[in-house]
PDB file of C-alpha atoms in Angstrom:
ATOM      1  CA  SER A   1       0.000   0.000   0.000  1.00 64.00           C
ATOM      2  CA  SER A   2       2.967   2.339   0.506  1.00 74.00           C
ATOM      3  CA  PRO A   3       5.662   1.299  -1.971  1.00 83.00           C
ATOM      4  CA  ASP A   4       9.108   2.849  -1.742  1.00 89.00           C
ATOM      5  CA  LEU A   5       9.325   4.757  -5.027  1.00 95.00           C
ATOM      6  CA  PRO A   6      11.832   7.162  -6.634  1.00 94.00           C
ATOM      7  CA  GLU A   7      11.350  10.892  -6.061  1.00 93.00           C
ATOM      8  CA  THR A   8      10.505  11.325  -9.760  1.00 94.00           C
ATOM      9  CA  VAL A   9       7.177   9.489  -9.213  1.00 96.00           C
ATOM     10  CA  THR A  10       3.926  11.398  -8.650  1.00 96.00           C
ATOM     11  CA  CYS A  11       0.817   9.555  -7.415  1.00 96.00           C
ATOM     12  CA  LEU A  12      -2.633  10.651  -8.661  1.00 97.00           C
ATOM     13  CA  THR A  13      -5.994   9.140  -7.690  1.00 96.00           C
ATOM     14  CA  ALA A  14      -9.011   8.673  -9.981  1.00 95.00           C
ATOM     15  CA  PRO A  15     -12.609   9.157  -8.737  1.00 92.00           C
ATOM     16  CA  ASP A  16     -13.167   5.378  -8.574  1.00 92.00           C
ATOM     17  CA  GLY A  17     -10.077   4.882  -6.412  1.00 93.00           C
ATOM     18  CA  SER A  18      -7.752   3.756  -9.204  1.00 95.00           C
ATOM     19  CA  LEU A  19      -4.136   4.873  -8.759  1.00 96.00           C
ATOM     20  CA  LEU A  20      -1.770   6.415 -11.297  1.00 97.00           C
ATOM     21  CA  TYR A  21       1.961   6.353 -10.565  1.00 98.00           C
ATOM     22  CA  LEU A  22       3.370   8.948 -12.965  1.00 98.00           C
ATOM     23  CA  VAL A  23       7.101   8.549 -13.612  1.00 97.00           C
ATOM     24  CA  GLY A  24       8.755  11.754 -14.869  1.00 94.00           C
ATOM     25  CA  THR A  25      11.790  10.966 -17.000  1.00 91.00           C
ATOM     26  CA  ALA A  26      14.612  12.497 -19.022  1.00 84.00           C
ATOM     27  CA  HIS A  27      14.646  10.854 -22.450  1.00 76.00           C
ATOM     28  CA  PHE A  28      18.412  10.196 -22.547  1.00 75.00           C
ATOM     29  CA  SER A  29      18.902   8.980 -18.986  1.00 81.00           C
ATOM     30  CA  ASP A  30      20.093   5.709 -17.471  1.00 86.00           C
ATOM     31  CA  SER A  31      18.671   6.645 -14.071  1.00 90.00           C
ATOM     32  CA  SER A  32      15.238   7.220 -15.657  1.00 91.00           C
ATOM     33  CA  LYS A  33      15.324   3.642 -16.924  1.00 93.00           C
ATOM     34  CA  LYS A  34      16.037   2.488 -13.373  1.00 95.00           C
ATOM     35  CA  ASP A  35      13.189   4.647 -11.992  1.00 96.00           C
ATOM     36  CA  VAL A  36      10.747   3.042 -14.450  1.00 97.00           C
ATOM     37  CA  ALA A  37      11.878  -0.500 -13.657  1.00 97.00           C
ATOM     38  CA  THR A  38      11.764   0.134  -9.893  1.00 97.00           C
ATOM     39  CA  THR A  39       8.243   1.577 -10.051  1.00 97.00           C
ATOM     40  CA  ILE A  40       6.731  -1.189 -12.190  1.00 98.00           C
ATOM     41  CA  ARG A  41       8.289  -3.919 -10.033  1.00 97.00           C
ATOM     42  CA  ALA A  42       7.068  -2.237  -6.843  1.00 97.00           C
ATOM     43  CA  VAL A  43       3.418  -1.570  -7.773  1.00 97.00           C
ATOM     44  CA  GLN A  44       2.744  -4.492 -10.202  1.00 96.00           C
ATOM     45  CA  PRO A  45       0.394  -2.423 -12.409  1.00 97.00           C
ATOM     46  CA  ASP A  46      -2.645  -3.484 -14.419  1.00 96.00           C
ATOM     47  CA  VAL A  47      -1.711  -1.038 -17.205  1.00 97.00           C
ATOM     48  CA  VAL A  48       1.471   0.726 -18.305  1.00 98.00           C
ATOM     49  CA  VAL A  49       1.075   3.853 -20.464  1.00 98.00           C
ATOM     50  CA  VAL A  50       4.031   5.456 -22.277  1.00 97.00           C
ATOM     51  CA  GLU A  51       4.523   8.786 -24.067  1.00 95.00           C
ATOM     52  CA  LEU A  52       4.633   7.231 -27.535  1.00 94.00           C
ATOM     53  CA  CYS A  53       2.248   7.046 -30.490  1.00 93.00           C
ATOM     54  CA  GLN A  54       1.825   4.426 -33.222  1.00 92.00           C
ATOM     55  CA  TYR A  55       4.300   6.270 -35.465  1.00 85.00           C
ATOM     56  CA  ARG A  56       7.136   5.785 -32.950  1.00 84.00           C
ATOM     57  CA  VAL A  57       6.291   2.336 -31.625  1.00 88.00           C
ATOM     58  CA  SER A  58       9.122   0.674 -33.584  1.00 82.00           C
ATOM     59  CA  MET A  59      11.676   1.911 -31.035  1.00 82.00           C
ATOM     60  CA  LEU A  60      10.228  -0.482 -28.444  1.00 87.00           C
ATOM     61  CA  LYS A  61      11.441  -3.632 -30.197  1.00 80.00           C
ATOM     62  CA  MET A  62      14.724  -2.403 -31.722  1.00 74.00           C
ATOM     63  CA  ASP A  63      17.942  -3.153 -29.878  1.00 71.00           C
ATOM     64  CA  GLU A  64      20.111  -0.343 -28.516  1.00 65.00           C
ATOM     65  CA  SER A  65      22.884  -0.641 -31.141  1.00 70.00           C
ATOM     66  CA  THR A  66      20.411  -0.501 -34.065  1.00 71.00           C
ATOM     67  CA  LEU A  67      18.627   2.502 -32.555  1.00 65.00           C
ATOM     68  CA  LEU A  68      21.941   4.243 -31.956  1.00 63.00           C
ATOM     69  CA  LYS A  69      22.861   3.791 -35.611  1.00 68.00           C
ATOM     70  CA  GLU A  70      19.422   4.863 -36.829  1.00 64.00           C
ATOM     71  CA  ALA A  71      19.397   7.977 -34.648  1.00 58.00           C
ATOM     72  CA  LYS A  72      22.745   9.140 -36.048  1.00 59.00           C
ATOM     73  CA  ASP A  73      21.913   8.374 -39.678  1.00 65.00           C
ATOM     74  CA  ILE A  74      19.678  10.979 -41.368  1.00 63.00           C
ATOM     75  CA  ASN A  75      19.551  10.097 -45.068  1.00 63.00           C
ATOM     76  CA  LEU A  76      17.496  11.024 -48.137  1.00 63.00           C
ATOM     77  CA  GLU A  77      15.087   8.146 -47.549  1.00 67.00           C
ATOM     78  CA  LYS A  78      14.205   9.496 -44.072  1.00 67.00           C
ATOM     79  CA  VAL A  79      13.702  12.991 -45.496  1.00 65.00           C
ATOM     80  CA  GLN A  80      11.349  11.674 -48.200  1.00 67.00           C
ATOM     81  CA  HIS A  81       9.398   9.587 -45.668  1.00 68.00           C
ATOM     82  CA  ALA A  82       9.011  12.542 -43.276  1.00 68.00           C
ATOM     83  CA  ILE A  83       7.724  14.810 -46.065  1.00 66.00           C
ATOM     84  CA  LYS A  84       5.354  12.129 -47.365  1.00 70.00           C
ATOM     85  CA  GLN A  85       3.961  11.478 -43.872  1.00 66.00           C
ATOM     86  CA  ASN A  86       3.718  15.052 -42.587  1.00 63.00           C
ATOM     87  CA  GLY A  87       3.731  17.339 -45.616  1.00 65.00           C
ATOM     88  CA  LEU A  88       6.548  19.578 -46.839  1.00 62.00           C
ATOM     89  CA  MET A  89       6.978  22.127 -44.034  1.00 60.00           C
ATOM     90  CA  SER A  90       6.161  19.744 -41.162  1.00 62.00           C
ATOM     91  CA  GLY A  91       8.370  17.045 -42.679  1.00 64.00           C
ATOM     92  CA  LEU A  92      11.351  19.368 -42.964  1.00 63.00           C
ATOM     93  CA  MET A  93      10.816  20.496 -39.363  1.00 65.00           C
ATOM     94  CA  GLN A  94      10.733  16.864 -38.243  1.00 63.00           C
ATOM     95  CA  ILE A  95      14.071  16.274 -39.978  1.00 63.00           C
ATOM     96  CA  LEU A  96      15.559  19.258 -38.149  1.00 62.00           C
ATOM     97  CA  LEU A  97      14.332  17.839 -34.822  1.00 63.00           C
ATOM     98  CA  LEU A  98      15.801  14.448 -35.769  1.00 63.00           C
ATOM     99  CA  LYS A  99      19.076  16.279 -36.328  1.00 63.00           C
ATOM    100  CA  VAL A 100      18.862  17.612 -32.768  1.00 60.00           C
ATOM    101  CA  SER A 101      18.205  14.089 -31.493  1.00 61.00           C
ATOM    102  CA  ALA A 102      21.162  12.819 -33.538  1.00 63.00           C
ATOM    103  CA  HIS A 103      23.357  15.530 -31.998  1.00 58.00           C
ATOM    104  CA  ILE A 104      22.389  14.474 -28.466  1.00 60.00           C
ATOM    105  CA  THR A 105      22.820  10.795 -29.394  1.00 58.00           C
ATOM    106  CA  GLU A 106      26.315  11.447 -30.699  1.00 61.00           C
ATOM    107  CA  GLN A 107      27.264  13.493 -27.634  1.00 65.00           C
ATOM    108  CA  LEU A 108      26.019  10.898 -25.128  1.00 60.00           C
ATOM    109  CA  GLY A 109      26.502   7.653 -27.058  1.00 65.00           C
ATOM    110  CA  MET A 110      22.975   6.685 -25.990  1.00 68.00           C
ATOM    111  CA  ALA A 111      19.851   6.048 -28.092  1.00 71.00           C
ATOM    112  CA  PRO A 112      16.647   7.937 -27.134  1.00 75.00           C
ATOM    113  CA  GLY A 113      13.617   6.266 -25.529  1.00 83.00           C
ATOM    114  CA  GLY A 114      15.445   3.865 -23.202  1.00 88.00           C
ATOM    115  CA  GLU A 115      12.852   4.397 -20.465  1.00 92.00           C
ATOM    116  CA  PHE A 116      10.031   3.356 -22.834  1.00 94.00           C
ATOM    117  CA  ARG A 117      11.833   0.170 -23.832  1.00 93.00           C
ATOM    118  CA  GLU A 118      12.424  -0.541 -20.150  1.00 95.00           C
ATOM    119  CA  ALA A 119       8.710  -0.029 -19.442  1.00 97.00           C
ATOM    120  CA  PHE A 120       7.766  -2.380 -22.298  1.00 96.00           C
ATOM    121  CA  LYS A 121      10.130  -5.047 -21.009  1.00 95.00           C
ATOM    122  CA  GLU A 122       9.006  -4.757 -17.373  1.00 97.00           C
ATOM    123  CA  ALA A 123       5.299  -4.692 -18.292  1.00 97.00           C
ATOM    124  CA  GLY A 124       5.780  -8.027 -20.055  1.00 96.00           C
ATOM    125  CA  ARG A 125       6.913  -9.539 -16.771  1.00 97.00           C
ATOM    126  CA  VAL A 126       3.787  -8.514 -14.841  1.00 97.00           C
ATOM    127  CA  PRO A 127       0.882 -11.011 -15.124  1.00 93.00           C
ATOM    128  CA  PHE A 128      -2.164  -9.645 -17.011  1.00 92.00           C
ATOM    129  CA  CYS A 129      -0.507  -6.226 -17.460  1.00 96.00           C
ATOM    130  CA  LYS A 130      -1.588  -4.245 -20.543  1.00 96.00           C
ATOM    131  CA  PHE A 131       0.654  -1.824 -22.434  1.00 97.00           C
ATOM    132  CA  HIS A 132      -0.841   1.357 -23.946  1.00 97.00           C
ATOM    133  CA  LEU A 133       0.514   4.095 -26.230  1.00 97.00           C
ATOM    134  CA  GLY A 134      -0.590   7.406 -24.722  1.00 96.00           C
ATOM    135  CA  ASP A 135       0.728  10.195 -26.951  1.00 95.00           C
ATOM    136  CA  ARG A 136      -0.976  12.169 -29.718  1.00 95.00           C
ATOM    137  CA  PRO A 137      -0.010  11.027 -33.253  1.00 92.00           C
ATOM    138  CA  ILE A 138       3.156  12.866 -34.225  1.00 86.00           C
ATOM    139  CA  PRO A 139       1.911  14.044 -37.662  1.00 85.00           C
ATOM    140  CA  VAL A 140      -0.912  15.931 -35.923  1.00 90.00           C
ATOM    141  CA  THR A 141       1.533  17.552 -33.503  1.00 87.00           C
ATOM    142  CA  PHE A 142       3.945  18.653 -36.243  1.00 82.00           C
ATOM    143  CA  LYS A 143       1.223  20.030 -38.510  1.00 84.00           C
ATOM    144  CA  ARG A 144      -0.406  21.983 -35.680  1.00 87.00           C
ATOM    145  CA  ALA A 145       2.981  23.282 -34.519  1.00 83.00           C
ATOM    146  CA  ILE A 146       3.972  24.532 -37.975  1.00 80.00           C
ATOM    147  CA  ALA A 147       0.556  26.095 -38.559  1.00 82.00           C
ATOM    148  CA  ALA A 148       0.843  28.007 -35.271  1.00 82.00           C
ATOM    149  CA  LEU A 149       4.150  29.704 -36.220  1.00 77.00           C
ATOM    150  CA  SER A 150       4.571  32.775 -38.378  1.00 78.00           C
ATOM    151  CA  LEU A 151       6.971  32.656 -41.337  1.00 75.00           C
ATOM    152  CA  TRP A 152       9.574  34.613 -39.348  1.00 76.00           C
ATOM    153  CA  GLN A 153       9.259  32.249 -36.362  1.00 75.00           C
ATOM    154  CA  LYS A 154       9.641  29.223 -38.645  1.00 73.00           C
ATOM    155  CA  ALA A 155      12.834  30.709 -40.092  1.00 74.00           C
ATOM    156  CA  ARG A 156      14.255  31.492 -36.628  1.00 73.00           C
ATOM    157  CA  LEU A 157      13.422  28.039 -35.303  1.00 69.00           C
ATOM    158  CA  ALA A 158      14.922  26.303 -38.363  1.00 68.00           C
ATOM    159  CA  TRP A 159      18.078  28.414 -38.082  1.00 70.00           C
ATOM    160  CA  GLY A 160      18.500  27.545 -34.404  1.00 64.00           C
ATOM    161  CA  LEU A 161      17.998  23.834 -35.008  1.00 59.00           C
ATOM    162  CA  CYS A 162      20.330  23.760 -38.036  1.00 63.00           C
ATOM    163  CA  PHE A 163      23.238  25.250 -36.124  1.00 59.00           C
ATOM    164  CA  LEU A 164      22.779  23.502 -32.778  1.00 56.00           C
ATOM    165  CA  SER A 165      26.241  22.417 -31.662  1.00 56.00           C
ATOM    166  CA  ASP A 166      26.400  23.027 -27.898  1.00 60.00           C
ATOM    167  CA  PRO A 167      28.054  20.133 -26.036  1.00 61.00           C
ATOM    168  CA  ILE A 168      25.716  18.066 -23.832  1.00 58.00           C
ATOM    169  CA  SER A 169      26.811  15.850 -20.947  1.00 63.00           C
ATOM    170  CA  LYS A 170      24.978  13.141 -19.029  1.00 63.00           C
ATOM    171  CA  GLU A 171      24.961  15.499 -16.042  1.00 68.00           C
ATOM    172  CA  ASP A 172      23.037  18.054 -18.146  1.00 64.00           C
ATOM    173  CA  VAL A 173      20.465  15.387 -19.014  1.00 60.00           C
ATOM    174  CA  GLU A 174      19.992  14.392 -15.375  1.00 64.00           C
ATOM    175  CA  LYS A 175      19.331  18.046 -14.502  1.00 63.00           C
ATOM    176  CA  CYS A 176      16.227  17.807 -16.725  1.00 61.00           C
ATOM    177  CA  LYS A 177      14.680  15.658 -13.988  1.00 60.00           C
ATOM    178  CA  GLN A 178      14.836  18.594 -11.561  1.00 59.00           C
ATOM    179  CA  LYS A 179      11.472  20.335 -11.768  1.00 55.00           C
ATOM    180  CA  ASP A 180      12.766  23.795 -10.900  1.00 49.00           C
ATOM    181  CA  LEU A 181      15.376  23.733 -13.689  1.00 46.00           C
ATOM    182  CA  LEU A 182      12.799  22.342 -16.086  1.00 47.00           C
ATOM    183  CA  GLU A 183      10.282  25.053 -15.274  1.00 50.00           C
ATOM    184  CA  GLN A 184      12.979  27.675 -15.895  1.00 51.00           C
ATOM    185  CA  THR A 185      13.762  26.133 -19.286  1.00 52.00           C
ATOM    186  CA  MET A 186      10.072  25.996 -20.176  1.00 52.00           C
ATOM    187  CA  SER A 187       9.671  29.663 -19.237  1.00 54.00           C
ATOM    188  CA  GLU A 188      12.503  30.585 -21.585  1.00 55.00           C
ATOM    189  CA  MET A 189      10.918  28.577 -24.406  1.00 54.00           C
ATOM    190  CA  ILE A 190       7.492  30.152 -23.819  1.00 54.00           C
ATOM    191  CA  GLY A 191       9.043  33.587 -24.172  1.00 59.00           C
ATOM    192  CA  GLU A 192      10.761  32.599 -27.430  1.00 68.00           C
ATOM    193  CA  PHE A 193       8.017  30.548 -29.130  1.00 73.00           C
ATOM    194  CA  PRO A 194       4.754  30.605 -27.111  1.00 79.00           C
ATOM    195  CA  ALA A 195       2.744  29.007 -29.942  1.00 81.00           C
ATOM    196  CA  LEU A 196       5.251  26.163 -30.169  1.00 78.00           C
ATOM    197  CA  HIS A 197       5.002  25.474 -26.446  1.00 82.00           C
ATOM    198  CA  GLN A 198       1.215  25.412 -26.724  1.00 88.00           C
ATOM    199  CA  THR A 199       1.141  22.770 -29.476  1.00 87.00           C
ATOM    200  CA  ILE A 200       4.119  20.599 -28.503  1.00 86.00           C
ATOM    201  CA  VAL A 201       3.786  20.692 -24.696  1.00 89.00           C
ATOM    202  CA  ALA A 202       0.446  22.041 -23.435  1.00 92.00           C
ATOM    203  CA  GLU A 203      -1.797  20.264 -25.963  1.00 94.00           C
ATOM    204  CA  ARG A 204       0.038  16.989 -25.467  1.00 94.00           C
ATOM    205  CA  ASP A 205      -0.370  17.424 -21.699  1.00 96.00           C
ATOM    206  CA  ILE A 206      -4.127  17.388 -22.337  1.00 97.00           C
ATOM    207  CA  TYR A 207      -3.948  14.356 -24.638  1.00 97.00           C
ATOM    208  CA  LEU A 208      -1.713  12.404 -22.240  1.00 97.00           C
ATOM    209  CA  THR A 209      -4.034  13.236 -19.340  1.00 98.00           C
ATOM    210  CA  HIS A 210      -6.968  11.929 -21.363  1.00 97.00           C
ATOM    211  CA  THR A 211      -5.290   8.601 -22.202  1.00 97.00           C
ATOM    212  CA  LEU A 212      -4.018   8.164 -18.644  1.00 97.00           C
ATOM    213  CA  ARG A 213      -7.511   8.742 -17.244  1.00 96.00           C
ATOM    214  CA  GLN A 214      -8.889   6.230 -19.735  1.00 95.00           C
ATOM    215  CA  ALA A 215      -6.382   3.698 -18.390  1.00 96.00           C
ATOM    216  CA  THR A 216      -7.187   4.376 -14.715  1.00 94.00           C
ATOM    217  CA  ARG A 217     -10.560   2.641 -14.684  1.00 90.00           C
ATOM    218  CA  CYS A 218     -11.677  -0.282 -12.607  1.00 87.00           C
ATOM    219  CA  VAL A 219     -10.560  -3.663 -13.891  1.00 83.00           C
ATOM    220  CA  GLU A 220     -11.761  -7.202 -13.351  1.00 78.00           C
ATOM    221  CA  ALA A 221      -9.761  -9.142 -10.792  1.00 73.00           C
ATOM    222  CA  PRO A 222      -8.541 -12.401 -12.443  1.00 71.00           C
ATOM    223  CA  SER A 223      -9.499 -14.479  -9.408  1.00 71.00           C
ATOM    224  CA  ASN A 224     -13.230 -13.639  -9.168  1.00 73.00           C
ATOM    225  CA  ALA A 225     -13.998 -11.207 -12.048  1.00 73.00           C
ATOM    226  CA  GLN A 226     -15.085  -8.497  -9.592  1.00 82.00           C
ATOM    227  CA  LYS A 227     -14.422  -4.863 -10.462  1.00 85.00           C
ATOM    228  CA  VAL A 228     -11.518  -3.423  -8.478  1.00 88.00           C
ATOM    229  CA  PRO A 229      -9.605  -0.104  -8.723  1.00 93.00           C
ATOM    230  CA  ALA A 230      -6.811  -0.239 -11.294  1.00 94.00           C
ATOM    231  CA  VAL A 231      -3.133   0.413 -10.712  1.00 96.00           C
ATOM    232  CA  VAL A 232      -1.496   2.265 -13.615  1.00 98.00           C
ATOM    233  CA  VAL A 233       2.068   3.378 -14.292  1.00 98.00           C
ATOM    234  CA  GLY A 234       2.524   6.297 -16.698  1.00 98.00           C
ATOM    235  CA  VAL A 235       5.950   6.996 -18.208  1.00 97.00           C
ATOM    236  CA  VAL A 236       6.267  10.545 -19.569  1.00 95.00           C
ATOM    237  CA  GLY A 237       8.890  13.237 -19.944  1.00 91.00           C
ATOM    238  CA  MET A 238       9.316  15.331 -16.804  1.00 90.00           C
ATOM    239  CA  GLY A 239       8.137  18.404 -18.730  1.00 88.00           C
ATOM    240  CA  HIS A 240       4.640  16.911 -19.019  1.00 93.00           C
ATOM    241  CA  VAL A 241       4.177  16.069 -15.328  1.00 95.00           C
ATOM    242  CA  PRO A 242       3.041  19.540 -14.126  1.00 93.00           C
ATOM    243  CA  GLY A 243       0.524  19.817 -16.984  1.00 95.00           C
ATOM    244  CA  ILE A 244      -0.923  16.366 -16.304  1.00 97.00           C
ATOM    245  CA  GLU A 245      -1.304  17.245 -12.619  1.00 97.00           C
ATOM    246  CA  ARG A 246      -3.113  20.500 -13.527  1.00 96.00           C
ATOM    247  CA  ASN A 247      -5.451  18.763 -15.984  1.00 97.00           C
ATOM    248  CA  TRP A 248      -6.129  15.633 -13.943  1.00 97.00           C
ATOM    249  CA  GLU A 249      -9.510  16.720 -12.532  1.00 94.00           C
ATOM    250  CA  LYS A 250     -10.606  18.988 -15.406  1.00 94.00           C
ATOM    251  CA  GLN A 251     -13.178  18.310 -18.120  1.00 93.00           C
ATOM    252  CA  LEU A 252     -11.147  17.776 -21.293  1.00 92.00           C
ATOM    253  CA  ASN A 253     -12.112  17.963 -24.966  1.00 90.00           C
ATOM    254  CA  ILE A 254      -9.409  16.375 -27.109  1.00 92.00           C
ATOM    255  CA  ASN A 255     -11.321  16.939 -30.364  1.00 92.00           C
ATOM    256  CA  GLU A 256     -10.132  20.546 -30.288  1.00 90.00           C
ATOM    257  CA  ILE A 257      -6.472  19.489 -30.281  1.00 93.00           C
ATOM    258  CA  MET A 258      -6.809  16.781 -32.942  1.00 93.00           C
ATOM    259  CA  SER A 259      -7.902  18.982 -35.849  1.00 87.00           C
ATOM    260  CA  VAL A 260      -5.421  20.128 -38.496  1.00 79.00           C
ATOM    261  CA  ALA A 261      -5.965  23.419 -40.320  1.00 69.00           C
ATOM    262  CA  PRO A 262      -6.038  23.367 -44.147  1.00 67.00           C
ATOM    263  CA  PRO A 263      -2.751  24.299 -45.854  1.00 59.00           C
ATOM    264  CA  SER A 264      -1.948  27.973 -46.255  1.00 59.00           C
ATOM    265  CA  ARG A 265      -1.621  29.754 -49.612  1.00 63.00           C
ATOM    266  CA  PHE A 266       2.094  30.131 -48.854  1.00 59.00           C
ATOM    267  CA  GLY A 267       2.519  26.360 -48.620  1.00 59.00           C
ATOM    268  CA  TRP A 268       0.671  25.896 -51.913  1.00 60.00           C
ATOM    269  CA  VAL A 269       2.831  28.537 -53.652  1.00 67.00           C
ATOM    270  CA  LEU A 270       6.008  26.988 -52.215  1.00 62.00           C
ATOM    271  CA  ARG A 271       5.117  23.549 -53.606  1.00 61.00           C
ATOM    272  CA  ILE A 272       4.405  25.051 -57.034  1.00 69.00           C
ATOM    273  CA  LEU A 273       7.728  26.910 -56.956  1.00 70.00           C
ATOM    274  CA  ILE A 274       9.623  23.717 -56.127  1.00 63.00           C
ATOM    275  CA  LYS A 275       7.884  21.877 -58.953  1.00 61.00           C
ATOM    276  CA  GLY A 276       8.632  24.791 -61.251  1.00 69.00           C
ATOM    277  CA  VAL A 277      12.329  24.662 -60.403  1.00 68.00           C
ATOM    278  CA  MET A 278      12.367  20.913 -61.104  1.00 60.00           C
ATOM    279  CA  VAL A 279      10.696  21.392 -64.492  1.00 62.00           C
ATOM    280  CA  GLY A 280      13.051  24.267 -65.295  1.00 70.00           C
ATOM    281  CA  MET A 281      16.083  22.103 -64.561  1.00 66.00           C
ATOM    282  CA  LEU A 282      14.586  19.328 -66.681  1.00 58.00           C
ATOM    283  CA  GLY A 283      13.951  21.722 -69.555  1.00 61.00           C
ATOM    284  CA  TYR A 284      17.480  23.094 -69.389  1.00 61.00           C
ATOM    285  CA  ALA A 285      18.873  19.555 -69.455  1.00 57.00           C
ATOM    286  CA  CYS A 286      16.765  18.801 -72.524  1.00 52.00           C
ATOM    287  CA  TYR A 287      18.022  21.966 -74.201  1.00 57.00           C
ATOM    288  CA  ARG A 288      21.640  21.038 -73.511  1.00 59.00           C
ATOM    289  CA  VAL A 289      21.339  17.421 -74.612  1.00 51.00           C
ATOM    290  CA  GLY A 290      19.081  17.848 -77.635  1.00 52.00           C
ATOM    291  CA  GLY A 291      15.509  18.016 -78.826  1.00 49.00           C
ATOM    292  CA  SER A 292      15.128  14.278 -79.406  1.00 50.00           C
ATOM    293  CA  LEU A 293      15.826  13.467 -75.777  1.00 46.00           C
ATOM    294  CA  GLY A 294      13.485  16.266 -74.745  1.00 49.00           C
ATOM    295  CA  ARG A 295      10.634  14.827 -76.788  1.00 53.00           C
ATOM    296  CA  ALA A 296      11.345  11.361 -75.346  1.00 51.00           C
ATOM    297  CA  LEU A 297      11.244  12.696 -71.769  1.00 46.00           C
ATOM    298  CA  GLN A 298       8.045  14.639 -72.425  1.00 51.00           C
ATOM    299  CA  SER A 299       6.364  11.432 -73.554  1.00 55.00           C
ATOM    300  CA  LEU A 300       6.886   9.879 -70.116  1.00 49.00           C
ATOM    301  CA  HIS A 301       3.732   9.709 -67.957  1.00 52.00           C
ATOM    302  CA  ALA A 302       5.496  11.106 -64.853  1.00 50.00           C
ATOM    303  CA  VAL A 303       6.737  14.183 -66.728  1.00 46.00           C
ATOM    304  CA  GLN A 304       3.306  14.752 -68.287  1.00 54.00           C
ATOM    305  CA  SER A 305       1.666  14.559 -64.843  1.00 54.00           C
ATOM    306  CA  LEU A 306       4.166  17.072 -63.455  1.00 49.00           C
ATOM    307  CA  LEU A 307       3.533  19.480 -66.340  1.00 50.00           C
ATOM    308  CA  GLU A 308      -0.219  19.064 -65.891  1.00 57.00           C
ATOM    309  CA  THR A 309      -0.019  20.300 -62.295  1.00 53.00           C
ATOM    310  CA  LEU A 310       1.638  23.509 -63.489  1.00 51.00           C
ATOM    311  CA  ARG A 311      -1.027  24.439 -66.040  1.00 54.00           C
ATOM    312  CA  PRO A 312      -2.985  27.591 -65.110  1.00 54.00           C
ATOM    313  CA  THR A 313      -6.330  26.867 -63.489  1.00 52.00           C
ATOM    314  CA  PRO A 314      -9.523  28.971 -63.760  1.00 51.00           C
ATOM    315  CA  ALA A 315      -9.749  31.951 -61.431  1.00 50.00           C
ATOM    316  CA  GLY A 316     -10.437  30.998 -57.875  1.00 48.00           C
ATOM    317  CA  PRO A 317      -8.614  29.791 -54.751  1.00 47.00           C
ATOM    318  CA  PRO A 318      -5.991  27.053 -55.096  1.00 45.00           C
ATOM    319  CA  PRO A 319      -7.131  23.480 -54.388  1.00 45.00           C
ATOM    320  CA  LEU A 320      -6.801  22.386 -50.804  1.00 44.00           C
ATOM    321  CA  SER A 321      -5.036  19.195 -49.753  1.00 43.00           C
ATOM    322  CA  SER A 322      -4.381  17.416 -46.484  1.00 41.00           C
ATOM    323  CA  GLU A 323      -0.689  18.265 -46.560  1.00 42.00           C
ATOM    324  CA  LEU A 324       0.965  21.448 -45.382  1.00 37.00           C
TER     325      LEU A 324
END
């Protein structure tokens, strides 16, 4: 009834008496992995919820060496996949954030998400324990984050991420588990990009609270099938703990934070410009090589489709798509 738990654990109670043990972690921390393992072994939960979505679930089953290699390697295939999944602007921003993760990985020699893999492993050792993904889908987060920034803010953020080179030590990572230091860092970020904090931190606090409350419902005891209060362990970044505590007893509407605004005219113009540059380069190549090759290339279906998209359309707004 009174387990001896790490100081990074916060206990919250649901109206039906179910208990949530919320483990605040630093994402590149060996001690966070130990905190997660200690908590799950001590409370023997019915459900374990982690700060991951279906788009990042692959990291749970990959070994440390493979993840380390993947985190350091940002290639053209990853760029294409990010753009295809999230749209042009959101995809490029995701690549920049992957670059930040790769920088930290290289500095520390440690792959991200070790605490989630530890939670997955420990949950498998607890009889009847379920494992839930609790985070908002990452494409929604990226698209809402990009839409919330002005063009100037996007440029400033991209510039800062591109030229991130500050050294990071394991001691710096462990400091992220200190709430006072974390709150100071969050305050600095709010002042710099308040819209970014709202979409990446505050909205995900709401979503994580919702999924954690869904998990903390009475369960059937295996012995007699009677309903009993559940015991749940949540594994989230320390930056989300204060927001989850604030939202725990509030009425939440996650539909508001799941919608994605239609693409802006700027995004549409940017895509047309990129296609135009590609066609211009193709035309110049045809001019240099000769007319016969040009006619052969123009007969290809892919080239015809590309040219078709650049034909003027009747007056009116540009067509909307689901991508940014």
